[in-house]
Coordinates of C-alpha atoms in Angstrom, one line a residue:
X1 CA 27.9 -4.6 -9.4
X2 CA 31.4 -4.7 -9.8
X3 CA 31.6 -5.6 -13.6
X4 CA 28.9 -3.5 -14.4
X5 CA 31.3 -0.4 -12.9
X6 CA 34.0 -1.8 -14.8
X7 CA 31.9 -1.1 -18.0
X8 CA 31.8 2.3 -17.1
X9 CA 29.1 4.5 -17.9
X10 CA 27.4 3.1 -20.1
X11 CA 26.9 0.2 -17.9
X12 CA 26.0 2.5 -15.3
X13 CA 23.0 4.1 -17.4
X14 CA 21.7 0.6 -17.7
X15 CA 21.1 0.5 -13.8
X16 CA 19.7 3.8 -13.4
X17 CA 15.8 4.9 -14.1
X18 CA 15.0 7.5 -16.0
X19 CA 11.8 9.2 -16.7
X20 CA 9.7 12.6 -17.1
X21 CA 6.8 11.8 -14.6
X22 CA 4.9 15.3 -13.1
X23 CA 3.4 15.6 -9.7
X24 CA -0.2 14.1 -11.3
X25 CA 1.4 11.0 -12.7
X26 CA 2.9 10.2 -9.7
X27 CA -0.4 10.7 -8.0
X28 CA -1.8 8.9 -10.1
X29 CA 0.6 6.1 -9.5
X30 CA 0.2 5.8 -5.5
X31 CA -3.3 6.7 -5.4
X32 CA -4.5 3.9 -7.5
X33 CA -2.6 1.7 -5.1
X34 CA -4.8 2.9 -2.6
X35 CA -7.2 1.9 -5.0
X36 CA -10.1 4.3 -3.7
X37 CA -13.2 2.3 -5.3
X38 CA -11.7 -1.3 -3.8
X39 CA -12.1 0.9 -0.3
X40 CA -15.2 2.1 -0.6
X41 CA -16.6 -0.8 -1.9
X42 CA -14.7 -3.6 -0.1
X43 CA -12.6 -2.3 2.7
X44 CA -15.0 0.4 4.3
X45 CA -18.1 -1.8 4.4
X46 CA -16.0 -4.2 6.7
X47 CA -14.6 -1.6 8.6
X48 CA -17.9 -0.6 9.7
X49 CA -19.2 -4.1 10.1
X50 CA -16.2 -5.7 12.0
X51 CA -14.7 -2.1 13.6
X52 CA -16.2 0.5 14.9
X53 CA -19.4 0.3 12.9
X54 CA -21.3 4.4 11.9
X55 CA -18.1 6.0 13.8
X56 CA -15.7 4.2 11.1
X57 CA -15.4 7.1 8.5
X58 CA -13.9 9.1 11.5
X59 CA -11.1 7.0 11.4
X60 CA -10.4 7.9 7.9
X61 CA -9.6 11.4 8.5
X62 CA -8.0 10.4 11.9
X63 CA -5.5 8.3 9.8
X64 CA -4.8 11.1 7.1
X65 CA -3.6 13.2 10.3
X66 CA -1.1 11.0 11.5
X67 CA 0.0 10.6 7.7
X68 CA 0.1 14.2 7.2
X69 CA 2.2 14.4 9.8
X70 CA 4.4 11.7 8.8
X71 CA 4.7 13.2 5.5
X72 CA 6.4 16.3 6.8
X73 CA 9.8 14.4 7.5
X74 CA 9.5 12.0 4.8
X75 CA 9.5 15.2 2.6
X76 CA 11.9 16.7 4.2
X77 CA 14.2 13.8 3.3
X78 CA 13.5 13.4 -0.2
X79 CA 15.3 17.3 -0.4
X80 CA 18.2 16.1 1.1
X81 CA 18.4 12.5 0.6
X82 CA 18.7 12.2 -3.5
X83 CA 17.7 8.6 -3.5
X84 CA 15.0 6.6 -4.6
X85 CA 14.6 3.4 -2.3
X86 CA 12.1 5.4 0.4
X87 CA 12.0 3.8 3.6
X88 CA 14.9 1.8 3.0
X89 CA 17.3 4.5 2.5
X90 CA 16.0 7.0 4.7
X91 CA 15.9 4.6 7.9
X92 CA 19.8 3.8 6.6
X93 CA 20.8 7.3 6.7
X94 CA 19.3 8.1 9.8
X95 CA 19.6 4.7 11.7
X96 CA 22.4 2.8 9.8
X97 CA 22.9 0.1 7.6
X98 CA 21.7 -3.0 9.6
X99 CA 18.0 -1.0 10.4
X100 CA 17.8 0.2 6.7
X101 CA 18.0 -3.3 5.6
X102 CA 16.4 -4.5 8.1
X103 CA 13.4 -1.9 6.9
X104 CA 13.7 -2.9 3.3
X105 CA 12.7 -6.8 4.6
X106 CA 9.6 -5.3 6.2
X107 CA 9.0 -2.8 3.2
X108 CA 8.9 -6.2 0.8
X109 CA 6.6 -7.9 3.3
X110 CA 4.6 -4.8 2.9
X111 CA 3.8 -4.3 -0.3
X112 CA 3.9 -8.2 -1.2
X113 CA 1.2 -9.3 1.1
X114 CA -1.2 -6.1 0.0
X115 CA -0.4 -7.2 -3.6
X116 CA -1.3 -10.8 -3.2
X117 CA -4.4 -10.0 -1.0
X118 CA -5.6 -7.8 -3.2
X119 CA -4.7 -10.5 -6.3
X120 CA -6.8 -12.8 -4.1
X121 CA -9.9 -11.0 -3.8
X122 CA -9.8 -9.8 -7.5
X123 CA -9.5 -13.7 -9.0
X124 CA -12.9 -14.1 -6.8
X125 CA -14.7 -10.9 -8.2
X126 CA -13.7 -12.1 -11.5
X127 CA -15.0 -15.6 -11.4
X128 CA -18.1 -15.0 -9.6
X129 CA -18.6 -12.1 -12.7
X130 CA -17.8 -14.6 -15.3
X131 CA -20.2 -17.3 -14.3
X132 CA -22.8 -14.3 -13.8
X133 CA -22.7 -13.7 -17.1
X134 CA -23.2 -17.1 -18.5
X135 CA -19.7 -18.4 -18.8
X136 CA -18.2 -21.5 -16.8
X137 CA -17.5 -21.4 -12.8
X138 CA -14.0 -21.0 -13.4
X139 CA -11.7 -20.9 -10.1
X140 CA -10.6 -17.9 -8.2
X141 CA -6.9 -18.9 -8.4
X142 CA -7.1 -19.5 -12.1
X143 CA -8.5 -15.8 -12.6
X144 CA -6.0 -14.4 -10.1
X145 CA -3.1 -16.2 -12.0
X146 CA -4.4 -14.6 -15.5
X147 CA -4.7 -11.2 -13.6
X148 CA -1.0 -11.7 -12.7
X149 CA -0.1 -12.2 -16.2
X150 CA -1.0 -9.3 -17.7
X151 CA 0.4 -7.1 -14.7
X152 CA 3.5 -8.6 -15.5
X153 CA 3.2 -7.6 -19.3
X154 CA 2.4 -3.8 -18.2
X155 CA 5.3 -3.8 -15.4
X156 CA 8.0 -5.1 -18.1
X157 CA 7.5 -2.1 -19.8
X158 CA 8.4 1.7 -19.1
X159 CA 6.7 3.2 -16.7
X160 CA 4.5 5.7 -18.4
X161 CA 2.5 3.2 -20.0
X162 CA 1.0 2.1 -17.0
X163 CA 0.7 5.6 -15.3
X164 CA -1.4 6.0 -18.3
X165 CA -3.4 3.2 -17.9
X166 CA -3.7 4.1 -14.2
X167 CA -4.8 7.5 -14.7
X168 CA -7.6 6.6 -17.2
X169 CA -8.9 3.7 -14.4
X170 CA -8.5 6.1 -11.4
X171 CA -10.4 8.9 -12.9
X172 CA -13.3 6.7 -13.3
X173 CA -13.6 4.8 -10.2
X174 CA -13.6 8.6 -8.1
X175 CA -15.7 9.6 -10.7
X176 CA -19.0 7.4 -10.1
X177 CA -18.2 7.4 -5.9
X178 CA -18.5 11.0 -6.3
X179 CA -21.3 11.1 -8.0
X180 CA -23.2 9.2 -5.8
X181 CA -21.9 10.8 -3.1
X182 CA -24.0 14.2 -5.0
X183 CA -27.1 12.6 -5.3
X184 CA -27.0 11.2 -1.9
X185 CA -26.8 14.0 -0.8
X186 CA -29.3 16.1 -2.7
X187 CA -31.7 13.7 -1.9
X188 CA -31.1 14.1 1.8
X189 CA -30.1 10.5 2.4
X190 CA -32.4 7.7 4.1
X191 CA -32.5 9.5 7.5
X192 CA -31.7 13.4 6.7
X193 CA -27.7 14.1 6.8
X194 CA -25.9 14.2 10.0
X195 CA -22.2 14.4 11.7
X196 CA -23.1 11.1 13.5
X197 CA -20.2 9.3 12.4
X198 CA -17.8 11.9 13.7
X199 CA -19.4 12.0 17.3
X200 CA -16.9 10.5 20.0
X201 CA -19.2 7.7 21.3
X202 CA -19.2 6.0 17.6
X203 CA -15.8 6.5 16.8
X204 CA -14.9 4.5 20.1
X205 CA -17.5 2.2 19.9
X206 CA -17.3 -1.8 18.9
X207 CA -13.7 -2.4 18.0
X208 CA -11.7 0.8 16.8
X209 CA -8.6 -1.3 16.2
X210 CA -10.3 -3.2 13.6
X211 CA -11.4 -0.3 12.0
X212 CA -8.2 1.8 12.2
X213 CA -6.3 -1.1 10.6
X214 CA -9.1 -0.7 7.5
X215 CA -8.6 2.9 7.7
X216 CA -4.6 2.8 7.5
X217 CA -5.1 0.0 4.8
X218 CA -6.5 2.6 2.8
X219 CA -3.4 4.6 2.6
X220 CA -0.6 2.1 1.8
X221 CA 1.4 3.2 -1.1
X222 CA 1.1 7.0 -0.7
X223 CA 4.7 6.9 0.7
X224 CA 5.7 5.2 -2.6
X225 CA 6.1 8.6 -4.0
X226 CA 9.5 8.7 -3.3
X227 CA 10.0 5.5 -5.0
X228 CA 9.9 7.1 -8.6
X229 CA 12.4 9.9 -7.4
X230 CA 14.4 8.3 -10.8
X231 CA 11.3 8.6 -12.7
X232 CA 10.4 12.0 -12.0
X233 CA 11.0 15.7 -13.7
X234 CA 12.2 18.1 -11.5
X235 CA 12.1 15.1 -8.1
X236 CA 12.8 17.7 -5.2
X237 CA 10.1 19.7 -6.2
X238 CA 7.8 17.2 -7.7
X239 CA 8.1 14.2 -4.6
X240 CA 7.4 16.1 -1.9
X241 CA 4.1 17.9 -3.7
X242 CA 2.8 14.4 -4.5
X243 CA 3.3 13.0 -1.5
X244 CA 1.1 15.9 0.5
X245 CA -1.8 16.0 -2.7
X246 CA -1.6 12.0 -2.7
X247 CA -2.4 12.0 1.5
X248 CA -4.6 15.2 1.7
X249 CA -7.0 14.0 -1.5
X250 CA -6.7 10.1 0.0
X251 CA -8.0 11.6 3.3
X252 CA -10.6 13.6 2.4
X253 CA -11.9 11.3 -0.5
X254 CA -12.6 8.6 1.9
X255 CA -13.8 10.1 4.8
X256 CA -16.5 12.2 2.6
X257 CA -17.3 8.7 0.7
X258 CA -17.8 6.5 3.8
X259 CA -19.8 9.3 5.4
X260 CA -21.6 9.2 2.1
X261 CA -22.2 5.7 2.4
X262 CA -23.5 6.0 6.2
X263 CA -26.3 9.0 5.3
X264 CA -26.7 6.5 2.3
X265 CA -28.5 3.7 4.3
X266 CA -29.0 6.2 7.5
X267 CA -27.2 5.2 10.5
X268 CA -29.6 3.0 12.3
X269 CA -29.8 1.2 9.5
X270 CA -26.6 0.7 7.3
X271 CA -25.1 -1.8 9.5
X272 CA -28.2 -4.1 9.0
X273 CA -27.6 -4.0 4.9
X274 CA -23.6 -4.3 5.5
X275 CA -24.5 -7.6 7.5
X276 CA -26.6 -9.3 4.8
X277 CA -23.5 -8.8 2.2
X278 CA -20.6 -6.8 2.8
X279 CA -19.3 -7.8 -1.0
X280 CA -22.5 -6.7 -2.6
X281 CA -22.8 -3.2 0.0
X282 CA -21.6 -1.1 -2.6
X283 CA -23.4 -2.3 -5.3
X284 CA -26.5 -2.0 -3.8
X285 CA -26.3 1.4 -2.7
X286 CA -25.2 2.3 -6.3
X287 CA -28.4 0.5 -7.6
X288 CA -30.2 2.6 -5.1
X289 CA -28.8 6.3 -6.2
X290 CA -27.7 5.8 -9.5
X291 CA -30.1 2.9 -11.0
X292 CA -29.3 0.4 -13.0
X293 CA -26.6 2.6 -15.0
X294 CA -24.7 2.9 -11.5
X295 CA -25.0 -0.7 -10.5
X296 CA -23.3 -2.4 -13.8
X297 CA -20.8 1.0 -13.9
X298 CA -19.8 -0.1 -10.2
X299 CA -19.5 -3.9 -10.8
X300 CA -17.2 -3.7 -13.9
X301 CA -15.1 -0.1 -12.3
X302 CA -14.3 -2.5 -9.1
X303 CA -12.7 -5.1 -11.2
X304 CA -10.8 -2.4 -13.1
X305 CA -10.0 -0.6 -9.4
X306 CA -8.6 -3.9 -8.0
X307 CA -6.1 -4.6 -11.5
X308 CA -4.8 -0.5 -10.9
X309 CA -3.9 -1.3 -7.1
X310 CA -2.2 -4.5 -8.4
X311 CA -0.7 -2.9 -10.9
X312 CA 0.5 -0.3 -8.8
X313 CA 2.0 -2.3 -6.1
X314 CA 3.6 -4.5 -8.7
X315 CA 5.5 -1.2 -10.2
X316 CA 6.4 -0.2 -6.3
X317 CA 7.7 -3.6 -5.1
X318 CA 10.2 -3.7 -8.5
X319 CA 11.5 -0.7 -8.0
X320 CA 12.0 -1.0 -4.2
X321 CA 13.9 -4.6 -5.5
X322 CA 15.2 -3.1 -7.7
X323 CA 17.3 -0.6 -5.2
X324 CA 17.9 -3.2 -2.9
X325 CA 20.0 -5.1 -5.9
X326 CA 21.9 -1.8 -6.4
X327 CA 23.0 -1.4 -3.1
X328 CA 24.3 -5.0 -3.0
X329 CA 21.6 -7.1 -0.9
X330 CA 19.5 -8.8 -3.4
X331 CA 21.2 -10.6 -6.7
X332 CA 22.6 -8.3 -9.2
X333 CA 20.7 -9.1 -12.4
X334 CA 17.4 -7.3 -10.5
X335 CA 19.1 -3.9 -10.7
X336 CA 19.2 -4.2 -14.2
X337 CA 17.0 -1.6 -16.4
X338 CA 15.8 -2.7 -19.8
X339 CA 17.5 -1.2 -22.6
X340 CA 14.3 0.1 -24.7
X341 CA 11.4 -0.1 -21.9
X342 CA 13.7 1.6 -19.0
X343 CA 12.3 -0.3 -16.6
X344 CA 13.8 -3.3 -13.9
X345 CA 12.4 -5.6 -16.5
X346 CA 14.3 -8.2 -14.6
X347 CA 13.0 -7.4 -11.1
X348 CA 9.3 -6.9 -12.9
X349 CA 10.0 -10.8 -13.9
X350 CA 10.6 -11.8 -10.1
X351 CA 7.8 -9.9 -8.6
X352 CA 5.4 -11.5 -11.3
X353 CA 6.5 -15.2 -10.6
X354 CA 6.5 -14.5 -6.7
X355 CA 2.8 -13.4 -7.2
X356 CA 2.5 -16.6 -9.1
X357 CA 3.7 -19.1 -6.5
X358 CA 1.9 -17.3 -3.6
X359 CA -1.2 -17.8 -5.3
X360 CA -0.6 -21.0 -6.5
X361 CA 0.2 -22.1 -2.4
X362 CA -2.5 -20.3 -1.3
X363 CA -4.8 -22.4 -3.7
X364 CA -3.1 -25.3 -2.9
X365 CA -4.1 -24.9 1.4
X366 CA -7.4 -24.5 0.3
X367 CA -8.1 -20.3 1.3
X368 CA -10.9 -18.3 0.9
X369 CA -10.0 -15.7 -1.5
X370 CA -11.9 -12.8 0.7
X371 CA -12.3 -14.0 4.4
X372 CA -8.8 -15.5 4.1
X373 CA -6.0 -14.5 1.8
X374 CA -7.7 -10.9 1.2
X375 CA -8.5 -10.0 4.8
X376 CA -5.8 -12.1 6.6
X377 CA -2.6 -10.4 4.6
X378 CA -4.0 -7.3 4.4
X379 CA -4.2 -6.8 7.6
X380 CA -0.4 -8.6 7.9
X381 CA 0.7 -5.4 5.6
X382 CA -1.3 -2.7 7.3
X383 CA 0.6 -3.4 11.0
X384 CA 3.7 -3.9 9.0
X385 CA 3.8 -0.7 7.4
X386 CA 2.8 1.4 10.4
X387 CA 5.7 -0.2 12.1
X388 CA 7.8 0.7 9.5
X389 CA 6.7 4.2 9.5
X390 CA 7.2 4.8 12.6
X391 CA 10.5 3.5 12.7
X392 CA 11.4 5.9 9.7
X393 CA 10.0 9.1 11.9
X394 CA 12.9 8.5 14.4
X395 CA 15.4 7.9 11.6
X396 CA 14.3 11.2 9.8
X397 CA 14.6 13.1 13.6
X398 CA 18.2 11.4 14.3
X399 CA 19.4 12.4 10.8
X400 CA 18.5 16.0 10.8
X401 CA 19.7 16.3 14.7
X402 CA 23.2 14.7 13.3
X403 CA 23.6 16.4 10.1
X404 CA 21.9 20.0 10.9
X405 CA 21.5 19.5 7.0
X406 CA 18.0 21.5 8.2
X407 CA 16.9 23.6 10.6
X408 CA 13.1 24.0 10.7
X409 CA 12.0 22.2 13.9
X410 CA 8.3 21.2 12.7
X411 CA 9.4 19.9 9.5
X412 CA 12.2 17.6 11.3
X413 CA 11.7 16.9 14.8
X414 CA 7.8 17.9 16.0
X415 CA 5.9 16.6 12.8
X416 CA 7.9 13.9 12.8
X417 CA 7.8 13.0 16.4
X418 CA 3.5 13.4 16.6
X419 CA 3.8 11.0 13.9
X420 CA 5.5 8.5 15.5
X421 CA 3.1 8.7 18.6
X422 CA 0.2 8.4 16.2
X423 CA 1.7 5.5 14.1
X424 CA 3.2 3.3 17.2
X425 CA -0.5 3.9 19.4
X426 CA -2.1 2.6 15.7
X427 CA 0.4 -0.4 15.7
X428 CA -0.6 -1.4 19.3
X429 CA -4.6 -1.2 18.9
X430 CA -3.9 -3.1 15.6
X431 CA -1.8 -5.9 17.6
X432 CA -4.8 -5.7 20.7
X433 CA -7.5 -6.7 17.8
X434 CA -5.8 -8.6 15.5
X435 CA -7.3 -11.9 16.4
X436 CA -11.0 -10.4 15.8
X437 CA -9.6 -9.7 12.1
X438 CA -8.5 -13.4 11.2
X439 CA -11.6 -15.2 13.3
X440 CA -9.6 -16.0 16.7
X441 CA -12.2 -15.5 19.0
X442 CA -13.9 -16.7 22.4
X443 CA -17.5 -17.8 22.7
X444 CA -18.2 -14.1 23.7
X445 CA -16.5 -12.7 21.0
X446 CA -13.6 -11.3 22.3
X447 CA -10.3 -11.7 21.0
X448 CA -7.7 -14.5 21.2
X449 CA -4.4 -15.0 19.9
X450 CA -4.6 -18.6 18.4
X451 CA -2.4 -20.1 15.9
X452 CA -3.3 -17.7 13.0
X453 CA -2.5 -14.9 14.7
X454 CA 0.4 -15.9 16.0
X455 CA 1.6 -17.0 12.8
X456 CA 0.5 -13.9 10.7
X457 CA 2.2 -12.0 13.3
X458 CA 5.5 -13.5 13.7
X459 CA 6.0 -12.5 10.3
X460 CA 5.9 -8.8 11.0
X461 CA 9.1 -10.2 13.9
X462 CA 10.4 -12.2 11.6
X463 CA 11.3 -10.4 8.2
X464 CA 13.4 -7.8 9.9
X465 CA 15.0 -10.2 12.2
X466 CA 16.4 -11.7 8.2
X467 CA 17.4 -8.2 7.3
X468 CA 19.5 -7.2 10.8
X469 CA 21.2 -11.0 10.2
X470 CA 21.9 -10.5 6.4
X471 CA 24.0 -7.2 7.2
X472 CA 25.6 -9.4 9.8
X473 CA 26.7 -11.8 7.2
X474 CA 27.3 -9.4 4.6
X475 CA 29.6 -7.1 7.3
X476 CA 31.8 -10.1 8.4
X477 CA 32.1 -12.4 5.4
X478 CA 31.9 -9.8 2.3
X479 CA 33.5 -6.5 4.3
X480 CA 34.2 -5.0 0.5
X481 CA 30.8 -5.9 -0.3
X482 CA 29.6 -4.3 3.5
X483 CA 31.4 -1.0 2.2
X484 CA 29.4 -0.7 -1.0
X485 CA 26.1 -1.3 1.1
X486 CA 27.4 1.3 3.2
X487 CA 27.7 3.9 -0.1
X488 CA 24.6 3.2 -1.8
X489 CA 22.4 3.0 1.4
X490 CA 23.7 6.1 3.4
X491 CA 25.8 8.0 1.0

């Protein structure tokens, strides 16, 4: 950083993001990374299957509240905090430097696991497609690896290009889910329409902490508003507005699909159909309300759903490197911004060759695309991001009881304290049924914590445990450096 400064400002506007996005492109943005068709057609049928089975769309609107409430103090920081970085700054203003880092580690862990799950599971849809339609049983990696590449074109360039691209992808994938959703139910559904899924006994039933880590799955990314704060027109106004419309609609969307997909089947009977092929659930039930119309329109829309998530996450994780190398802690060439694209081309570069080499390991041990690398690092992100949230609620409550900076009590102490409650009972039911997720179980089903789950979850320990002893380092051998970390993290 220090010979770019001595360049002055010009050197300076090569390092900083610039943009017009509104309030609907920045929806846009985080929404396809919750990727709303990939849900409903790939995570919701599991939910119900391995969670909490007809009481699973419940959980949907559960999770939204705790978000919501979340949301409050993360808006409240993006007024007062005029940073992009998200979690990583805002835990560093509140709970200092060595947290803040430590969050970013966990933020990257985040958002690289989803990507690379969700990279997984697409390279399988898109093989098993090919050879359906006549063409050579071509491997999953192999289609994962071409899926990376173009990603990596779209994320070299500026931004608006692939808000565009995800705008056009997202309106159709909500577009045939709610339509089926109509004509499920004008027709009354299988068994008549009912609240069943929202009645206490099926929302406990089977394993809730299964399905609550689907459900909060669902969500990852909508707190990547505050990620584009560069990017955006009029960012005080415009991040906190996206980031209530992008966990309100999320909420609702789901929990009205998943509901429409119980009344779909009836709820004696949808867990029977989920069982004989979760992957094929959604089809199906468009083939069933929509005809054949609605069963091609699904197959090729969840391919396109699963490359806007990736896409997505790709823009979020080279941004969120992309602050990291500005405040000192990653190498300096990934805060650089491209001079006609305006984007971290650099960092763009890195994320797409750390996609590649995941893949490529993940090939290399063998993994199933789905039941493996799709299910296993999914639900790696989900507990890591609810931790992460969580520890941001406190850091938004000590930094508005420190600064007085504002003085409405809902937005900065209760909102964000029910949140925290919310996010750490999530974390722990998560943690309790973990081993059911990955396939550690007894003879009688029940849960226990064998070598994958220890492993999957010692990375959620071990990533921050890296961050807390890289601002060690960075303190006592680089203090100079340590003082800049200080300025571009917390002010």
């Amino acid at each position: 950083m220090t010979q770019l400064e001595s360049k002055g400002v010009e050197a300076s506007a090569k390092r900083t993001l610039t943009g017009s996005l509104g309030v609907t492109a920045i929806v846009f943005m985080v929404v396809a990374a919750a990727s709303p068709l990939t849900v409903i057609g790939g995570a919701a049928p599991l939910g119900m299957l391995l969670g909490n089975g007809i009481g699973f769309p419940a959980l949907y609107a559960i999770s939204a509240v705790i978000l919501l409430l979340f949301a409050v103090g993360l808006a409240a920081m993006t007024r007062h905090v005029p940073k992009p970085g998200a979690f990583f700054t805002y835990v560093g203003y509140g709970l200092g430097r060595s947290t803040g880092l430590a969050s970013a580690w966990i933020a990257m862990l985040t958002y690289t696991t989803i990507q690379v799950s969700v990279y997984g599971y697409l390279g399988y849809i898109l093989s098993v497609t090919v050879q359906s339609l006549g063409g050579p049983a071509l491997p999953w990696w192999l289609m994962s690896l071409a899926t990376i590449a173009v990603v990596g074109v779209l994320g070299y360039r500026h931004i608006d290009l692939s808000s565009k691209v995800l705008g056009v992808l997202l309106v159709a994938e909500v577009g045939i889910v709610l339509a089926m959703i109509v004509v499920v139910i004008a027709s009354g559904g299988a068994e008549g329409l009912s609240l069943a899924p929202f009645e206490p006994a099926n929302i406990a039933a089977g394993s809730p902490g299964v399905g609550l880590m689907f459900a909060i799955a669902a969500f990852i990314g909508f707190e990547a508003t505050a990620i584009f704060r560069d990017e955006a027109k009029d960012p005080n106004r415009t991040i906190p507005r996206a980031t209530y419309a992008a966990v309100i609609g999320i909420g609702i969307f789901y929990t009205l699909a998943s509901w429409g997909l119980v009344m779909a089947w009836g709820p004696s009977s949808v867990l029977e159909v989920i069982a004989e092929d979760p992957g094929t659930f959604i089809i199906a039930t468009m083939a069933r309300y929509l005809g054949p119309f609605g069963e091609v329109a699904v197959n090729i829309l969840l391919i396109t759903a699963m490359f806007a998530c990736v896409l997505s996450f790709h823009n979020v994780v080279t941004r969120y490197q992309h602050s990291m190398a500005n405040a000192g802690v990653l190498p300096d060439k990934l805060g650089a911004v491209h001079a006609k694209h305006l984007s971290p081309h650099v960092s763009s570069l890195v994320q797409t060759v750390t996609a590649v080499v995941l893949i490529a390991v993940f090939a290399v041990l063998g993994l199933d695309p789905v039941l493996q690398v799709f299910t296993w690092f999914a639900g790696v992100a989900t507990l890591a991001i609810a931790i992460l949230m969580a520890v941001t609620s406190v850091a938004v409550i000590v930094y508005f009881a420190r600064t007085k900076k504002d003085g409405r009590a809902w937005n900065t102490v209760i909102a964000p304290a029910l949140g925290f409650v919310g996010l750490v009972l999530s974390a722990a039911l998560i943690v309790a049924y973990f081993p059911i997720m990955v396939g550690d179980v007894d003879a009688g089903g029940n849960p226990v914590f064998g070598a994958v789950s220890w492993f999957l979850l010692g990375l959620v320990v071990v990533v921050p445990i890296i961050g807390y002893a890289q601002a060690a380092w960075i303190k006592n051998r680089r203090p100079a450096a340590y003082a800049k970390l200080t300025d571009s993290i917390a002010g």
